[in-house]
Coordinates of C-alpha atoms in Angstrom, one line a residue:
X108 CA -0.1 -0.1 0.4
X109 CA 2.9 2.6 0.6
X110 CA 4.2 1.5 -2.3
X111 CA 1.3 2.6 -3.9
X112 CA 0.3 5.4 -2.6
X113 CA 4.3 6.6 -2.3
X114 CA 5.8 5.7 -5.4
X115 CA 3.7 7.9 -8.0
X116 CA 5.8 10.9 -6.7
X117 CA 9.4 10.0 -7.2
X118 CA 9.7 11.9 -10.2
X119 CA 9.3 14.8 -7.4
X120 CA 11.1 13.4 -4.4
X121 CA 13.7 10.1 -5.4
X122 CA 14.1 9.3 -1.5
X123 CA 10.7 7.2 -3.3
X124 CA 12.5 5.5 -4.9
X125 CA 13.1 3.2 -2.7
X126 CA 10.2 2.6 -2.6
X127 CA 10.3 0.8 -6.2
X128 CA 12.6 -2.5 -4.7
X129 CA 11.4 -5.3 -3.0
X130 CA 14.2 -5.8 -1.6
X131 CA 13.7 -2.4 0.6
X132 CA 9.8 -3.2 0.8
X133 CA 10.7 -6.9 1.8
X134 CA 13.7 -5.2 4.5
X135 CA 10.1 -3.3 5.6
X136 CA 7.7 -5.6 6.1
X137 CA 10.3 -8.0 8.4
X138 CA 11.0 -5.4 10.8
X139 CA 7.2 -4.0 11.3
X140 CA 5.8 -7.6 11.4
X141 CA 8.9 -8.2 14.0
X142 CA 7.7 -4.7 16.2
X143 CA 3.6 -5.2 15.6
X144 CA 4.1 -9.6 17.2
X145 CA 5.9 -7.6 20.2
X146 CA 3.3 -4.7 20.5
X147 CA 0.2 -6.7 20.2
X148 CA 1.7 -10.1 21.8
X149 CA 1.3 -9.2 25.1
X150 CA -2.3 -7.9 24.7
X151 CA -3.7 -11.2 23.2
X152 CA -2.0 -13.6 25.3
X153 CA -3.5 -12.2 28.4
X154 CA -6.8 -11.8 26.5
X155 CA -6.5 -15.6 25.9
X156 CA -5.8 -16.8 28.8
X157 CA -8.8 -14.9 30.5
X158 CA -10.5 -16.6 27.6
X159 CA -9.0 -20.0 28.5
X160 CA -8.8 -20.8 31.9
X161 CA -7.2 -24.4 31.3
X162 CA -5.7 -23.6 29.2
X163 CA -5.4 -25.4 25.6
X164 CA -6.6 -29.4 25.7
X165 CA -3.7 -31.7 26.0
X166 CA -4.2 -35.5 24.1
X167 CA -4.5 -38.4 26.5
X168 CA -2.4 -40.4 24.2
X169 CA 0.3 -38.3 24.7
X170 CA 3.6 -38.0 26.1
X171 CA 3.1 -38.4 29.6
X172 CA 4.6 -35.4 30.8
X173 CA 2.5 -32.6 28.5
X174 CA 0.4 -33.5 31.2
X175 CA 1.8 -31.5 33.5
X176 CA 4.4 -28.5 31.6
X177 CA 2.1 -28.1 29.1
X178 CA -1.5 -28.1 30.8
X179 CA -2.8 -24.0 31.4
X180 CA -0.7 -23.1 28.1
X181 CA -3.3 -21.1 26.4
X182 CA -3.7 -21.6 22.2
X183 CA -4.7 -20.2 19.3
X184 CA -1.1 -17.5 19.4
X185 CA -1.4 -18.2 15.6
X186 CA -3.9 -14.9 15.5
X187 CA -1.0 -12.5 16.1
X188 CA 1.6 -14.0 13.4
X189 CA -1.6 -13.4 11.4
X190 CA -1.8 -9.9 12.0
X191 CA 1.3 -9.1 11.6
X192 CA 1.8 -11.0 8.6
X193 CA -1.7 -9.4 7.3
X194 CA -0.9 -6.3 8.4
X195 CA 2.6 -6.1 7.4
X196 CA 1.8 -7.2 3.9
X197 CA -0.7 -4.9 2.7
X198 CA 1.0 -2.3 4.3
X199 CA 4.4 -2.7 2.1
X200 CA 3.5 -5.0 -0.9
X201 CA 1.9 -3.3 -4.1
X202 CA -1.7 -4.3 -3.9
X203 CA -2.6 -4.5 -7.3
X204 CA -0.4 -7.9 -7.4
X205 CA -2.7 -10.7 -8.0
X206 CA -0.3 -13.3 -6.2
X207 CA -0.8 -10.8 -2.9
X208 CA -4.0 -11.4 -3.3
X209 CA -3.6 -15.3 -3.4
X210 CA -1.6 -15.8 -1.3
X211 CA -3.5 -14.2 1.7
X212 CA -6.6 -16.1 0.8
X213 CA -4.8 -19.1 1.4
X214 CA -3.7 -17.4 4.1
X215 CA -6.7 -16.3 5.8
X216 CA -8.7 -19.4 4.2
X217 CA -6.2 -21.5 6.2
X218 CA -5.8 -19.8 9.5
X219 CA -9.7 -19.4 9.5
X220 CA -10.0 -23.4 9.0
X221 CA -8.0 -23.4 11.9
X222 CA -9.4 -20.8 13.9
X223 CA -12.6 -23.0 13.4
X224 CA -10.6 -25.9 14.7
X225 CA -9.7 -24.5 17.9
X226 CA -12.8 -23.4 18.6
X227 CA -14.3 -26.8 19.4
X228 CA -11.0 -27.6 21.3
X229 CA -11.7 -25.4 24.0
X230 CA -15.1 -25.6 23.8
X231 CA -16.1 -28.9 24.1
X232 CA -12.7 -29.8 26.0
X233 CA -11.1 -32.5 24.5
X234 CA -7.9 -33.1 21.6
X235 CA -10.8 -33.1 18.6
X236 CA -12.0 -30.3 16.9
X237 CA -13.4 -29.8 13.6
X238 CA -14.8 -33.5 12.2
X239 CA -11.4 -34.6 9.9
X240 CA -13.4 -34.5 6.9
X241 CA -14.3 -31.6 6.9
X242 CA -11.7 -29.8 7.6
X243 CA -10.2 -31.9 4.6
X244 CA -12.5 -30.4 2.6
X245 CA -12.3 -27.3 3.6
X246 CA -8.7 -27.0 2.7
X247 CA -8.9 -28.7 -0.7
X248 CA -12.0 -26.7 -1.7
X249 CA -9.2 -23.2 -1.2
X250 CA -7.0 -24.8 -2.5
X251 CA -9.1 -25.4 -5.3
X252 CA -9.7 -22.0 -5.8
X253 CA -6.3 -21.1 -5.3
X254 CA -5.2 -23.6 -8.1
X255 CA -7.7 -22.0 -10.5
X256 CA -6.5 -18.5 -9.4
X257 CA -3.0 -19.6 -10.4
X258 CA -3.7 -21.3 -13.5
X259 CA -4.9 -18.0 -15.6
X260 CA -2.5 -16.2 -14.0
X261 CA 0.5 -18.2 -14.8
X262 CA 2.9 -17.5 -17.8
X263 CA 1.2 -19.7 -20.8
X264 CA 4.0 -21.6 -21.9
X265 CA 4.0 -23.2 -17.9
X266 CA 0.4 -22.7 -16.8
X267 CA -0.2 -26.4 -15.4
X268 CA 3.2 -27.1 -15.7
X269 CA 5.4 -28.8 -13.1
X270 CA 9.2 -27.8 -13.2
X271 CA 12.0 -30.4 -12.0
X272 CA 15.0 -28.4 -9.9
X273 CA 18.0 -28.4 -12.4
X274 CA 16.9 -29.2 -15.8
X275 CA 15.8 -25.7 -17.1
X276 CA 14.6 -27.0 -19.6
X277 CA 12.3 -29.6 -18.2
X278 CA 8.6 -29.3 -17.9
X279 CA 6.5 -31.7 -17.1
X280 CA 2.4 -31.5 -18.3
X281 CA 0.3 -32.4 -16.4
X282 CA -2.2 -32.4 -17.0
X283 CA -6.2 -31.4 -14.7
X284 CA -3.8 -33.5 -12.7
X285 CA -2.0 -29.9 -12.1
X286 CA -5.6 -29.1 -9.9
X287 CA -5.2 -31.7 -7.8
X288 CA -1.3 -31.7 -7.4
X289 CA -1.8 -28.7 -6.4
X290 CA -4.4 -28.8 -3.5
X291 CA -2.4 -32.1 -2.3
X292 CA 0.9 -29.9 -2.0
X293 CA -1.4 -27.5 0.0
X294 CA -3.0 -29.4 2.1
X295 CA -0.1 -31.4 2.4
X296 CA 1.8 -28.5 3.9
X297 CA -0.9 -27.3 6.0
X298 CA -1.1 -30.8 8.1
X299 CA 2.6 -31.3 7.9
X300 CA 3.5 -28.1 9.2
X301 CA 0.3 -28.6 11.1
X302 CA 2.0 -32.1 12.9
X303 CA 5.6 -30.2 13.2
X304 CA 3.4 -28.4 15.6
X305 CA 4.0 -30.2 18.9
X306 CA 6.8 -28.9 20.8
X307 CA 7.7 -25.9 22.4
X308 CA 9.2 -23.6 18.9
X309 CA 9.6 -26.6 17.4
X310 CA 7.4 -25.7 13.7
X311 CA 8.3 -21.9 14.4
X312 CA 11.6 -21.7 14.0
X313 CA 11.7 -24.4 10.3
X314 CA 8.6 -21.8 9.4
X315 CA 10.3 -19.0 9.3
X316 CA 13.7 -20.7 7.3
X317 CA 11.2 -21.6 4.3
X318 CA 9.5 -18.3 4.9
X319 CA 13.0 -16.9 4.7
X320 CA 14.3 -19.1 1.9
X321 CA 11.6 -18.5 -0.6
X322 CA 11.7 -14.8 0.3
X323 CA 15.3 -15.1 -1.3
X324 CA 13.6 -17.4 -4.5
X325 CA 10.4 -15.6 -5.0
X326 CA 13.1 -12.5 -5.7
X327 CA 15.1 -14.6 -7.9
X328 CA 12.2 -15.8 -9.8
X329 CA 10.1 -12.6 -10.3
X330 CA 13.4 -11.5 -11.3
X331 CA 14.4 -12.0 -15.6
X332 CA 17.8 -11.3 -15.3
X333 CA 18.6 -13.1 -12.0
X334 CA 16.4 -16.4 -13.5
X335 CA 18.4 -16.7 -16.2
X336 CA 21.5 -16.7 -15.0
X337 CA 20.7 -18.7 -12.2
X338 CA 19.0 -20.8 -14.9
X339 CA 15.4 -20.8 -13.5
X340 CA 11.9 -21.2 -14.3
X341 CA 11.0 -16.9 -14.3
X342 CA 7.3 -16.2 -13.4
X343 CA 6.8 -12.7 -13.6
X344 CA 5.3 -10.1 -10.9
X345 CA 6.2 -13.4 -8.3
X346 CA 9.1 -10.6 -7.4
X347 CA 6.3 -9.0 -4.4
X348 CA 5.8 -12.1 -2.8
X349 CA 9.4 -11.8 -1.7
X350 CA 6.9 -8.8 1.1
X351 CA 5.1 -12.0 1.9
X352 CA 7.5 -14.3 2.7
X353 CA 9.8 -11.7 5.2
X354 CA 6.8 -10.2 6.4
X355 CA 6.1 -14.0 7.7
X356 CA 9.6 -14.7 8.5
X357 CA 10.0 -10.6 11.3
X358 CA 6.2 -12.4 12.6
X359 CA 8.0 -15.6 13.2
X360 CA 10.7 -14.7 15.1
X361 CA 8.6 -11.9 17.4
X362 CA 6.1 -14.8 18.2
X363 CA 9.6 -17.0 18.5
X364 CA 9.8 -15.0 21.6
X365 CA 6.5 -15.4 23.1
X366 CA 6.6 -19.9 21.8
X367 CA 10.6 -20.4 23.3
X368 CA 10.7 -23.2 25.9
X369 CA 9.0 -22.6 28.2
X370 CA 5.9 -21.6 25.8
X371 CA 3.9 -18.2 27.5
X372 CA 1.4 -19.4 24.4
X373 CA 0.7 -22.3 21.2
X374 CA 0.5 -21.0 17.9
X375 CA -2.5 -23.8 17.2
X376 CA -3.9 -24.3 14.2
X377 CA -5.4 -21.1 13.7
X378 CA -1.8 -20.7 13.1
X379 CA 0.2 -23.8 11.8
X380 CA -2.8 -24.6 9.1
X381 CA -2.9 -21.4 8.3
X382 CA 1.5 -21.0 7.3
X383 CA 1.8 -24.8 5.6
X384 CA -1.0 -23.3 3.0
X385 CA 0.8 -20.3 2.5
X386 CA 4.3 -21.7 2.4
X387 CA 2.7 -24.1 -0.2
X388 CA 1.0 -21.5 -2.6
X389 CA 3.7 -20.1 -2.8
X390 CA 6.0 -23.4 -3.9
X391 CA 3.7 -23.6 -6.4
X392 CA 3.4 -19.8 -7.9
X393 CA 7.4 -20.0 -8.2
X394 CA 6.9 -23.5 -9.2
X395 CA 9.2 -24.6 -6.2
X396 CA 7.1 -27.1 -5.1
X397 CA 10.0 -29.6 -5.3
X398 CA 11.8 -27.8 -3.6
X399 CA 9.4 -26.6 -1.0
X400 CA 9.8 -31.2 0.3
X401 CA 13.1 -30.4 0.3
X402 CA 13.7 -27.6 2.4
X403 CA 10.6 -28.0 4.4
X404 CA 12.3 -31.9 4.8
X405 CA 11.8 -31.8 8.4
X406 CA 7.9 -30.7 8.3
X407 CA 7.2 -34.1 5.7
X408 CA 9.8 -36.8 7.6
X409 CA 7.0 -35.6 10.8
X410 CA 3.9 -36.5 8.5
X411 CA 5.6 -39.2 6.9
X412 CA 6.2 -40.7 10.6
X413 CA 2.1 -40.4 11.3
X414 CA 1.4 -42.0 7.6
X415 CA 4.4 -45.0 8.9
X416 CA 2.9 -45.0 11.7
X417 CA -1.0 -45.5 11.3
X418 CA 0.0 -48.0 7.9
X419 CA 2.1 -50.0 9.8
X420 CA -0.3 -50.6 12.8
X421 CA -3.3 -51.5 10.7
X422 CA -1.2 -53.7 8.4
X423 CA 0.8 -55.6 11.1
X424 CA -0.1 -54.7 14.4
X425 CA 2.7 -53.2 15.1
X426 CA 4.0 -49.8 16.0
X427 CA 7.6 -48.4 13.8
X428 CA 7.8 -45.4 16.4
X429 CA 7.2 -44.9 19.8
X430 CA 4.6 -42.6 18.7
X431 CA 4.1 -40.6 16.1
X432 CA 4.3 -38.0 15.2
X433 CA 8.5 -37.8 14.7
X434 CA 9.3 -35.7 18.3
X435 CA 7.1 -37.4 20.4
X436 CA 9.3 -40.4 19.8
X437 CA 12.4 -39.4 20.9
X438 CA 10.8 -38.0 23.6
X439 CA 9.7 -41.3 24.5
X440 CA 13.6 -42.4 24.1
X441 CA 13.7 -39.7 27.4
X442 CA 15.4 -36.8 24.7
X443 CA 14.9 -33.8 26.6
X444 CA 12.2 -30.9 25.2
X445 CA 15.3 -27.9 24.4
X446 CA 16.9 -30.8 22.9
X447 CA 15.0 -32.1 21.0
X448 CA 13.7 -29.0 19.7
X449 CA 17.3 -27.5 18.3
X450 CA 18.4 -30.7 17.2
X451 CA 15.2 -30.3 14.8
X452 CA 16.3 -26.8 14.1
X453 CA 19.6 -27.8 13.0
X454 CA 18.3 -30.3 10.4
X455 CA 15.7 -27.6 9.0
X456 CA 18.4 -25.3 8.8
X457 CA 20.8 -27.8 6.6
X458 CA 18.0 -28.7 4.7
X459 CA 17.2 -25.2 4.0
X460 CA 20.9 -24.8 2.8
X461 CA 20.6 -28.2 0.4
X462 CA 17.3 -26.6 -1.3
X463 CA 18.7 -23.4 -1.7
X464 CA 21.3 -25.5 -3.7
X465 CA 19.0 -26.6 -6.4
X466 CA 18.9 -23.1 -7.3
X467 CA 21.5 -23.8 -10.2
X468 CA 24.1 -21.9 -11.0
X469 CA 25.9 -21.4 -14.8

């Protein structure tokens, strides 16, 4: 919005030329989201505590220690991240860019689904919120609308195509399956982040790392010169998404202040579904869906551990892990929560470096 208001004045005041650059506005979005999260965080936490006297309902089949250490901690803290990201994005991004509105649509849509899930958990005082089928149906519906919107905006040469890392010339035409694929990416990313959000600070740092990587990717993919030099598929106008990703980095960093062990507030499905979905849709727009699976490999591992656990138990009656998702397995092995969290952060950082290495140099 600042771009749309101030850049037209650049011919009279040279200082406003700064608003032309996505890098400058991304920096502004980081700081705005960070400061805003710090400012609204304490008030939101107090309000959530007043409405949630017993805090988030704890899974009875979860680790025994959680019944003591997590009891009374409020959830739905993702609201503060959502507010900071949306306000910062609208303030610093070019609001005439359709890609910005697609990402905000998915983020807020998934956030509302998560909010409904959290609300039902709190009012019913158990760990079950929205019925699973309804939850997935809503996520797929939002994903389908986004897929149609993206398909209309994508360059004709790349519409309904899947790009393969390292191979500039390879684009796989998915045809009508493209829409199913896009929905699976968004829903999969959303629920993978949701499954990871089980320990204090565990999910928010990988979200921040992944968003930071995609801030760089969106900038490079949206810039014709950089895309050609790095042999990336150029998708016009996607550079503006760097502002959104930067806002998510700033808001995540601010939320970590309150979510670091011992957490004052949990993100809840309100945040985890929203930002998993937003990372998924950004990867689709930039044609880096497969790269998201690498950079967000920690989320993938958590989701796969649940799939393996369920499949193994149904087929053989045996469990592969002591408990799923994966972080609970290590808790059962006796690892302390801060040890698991920090080691998972390290793994997320390594995977991010591996994912960024797929940006092919000449």
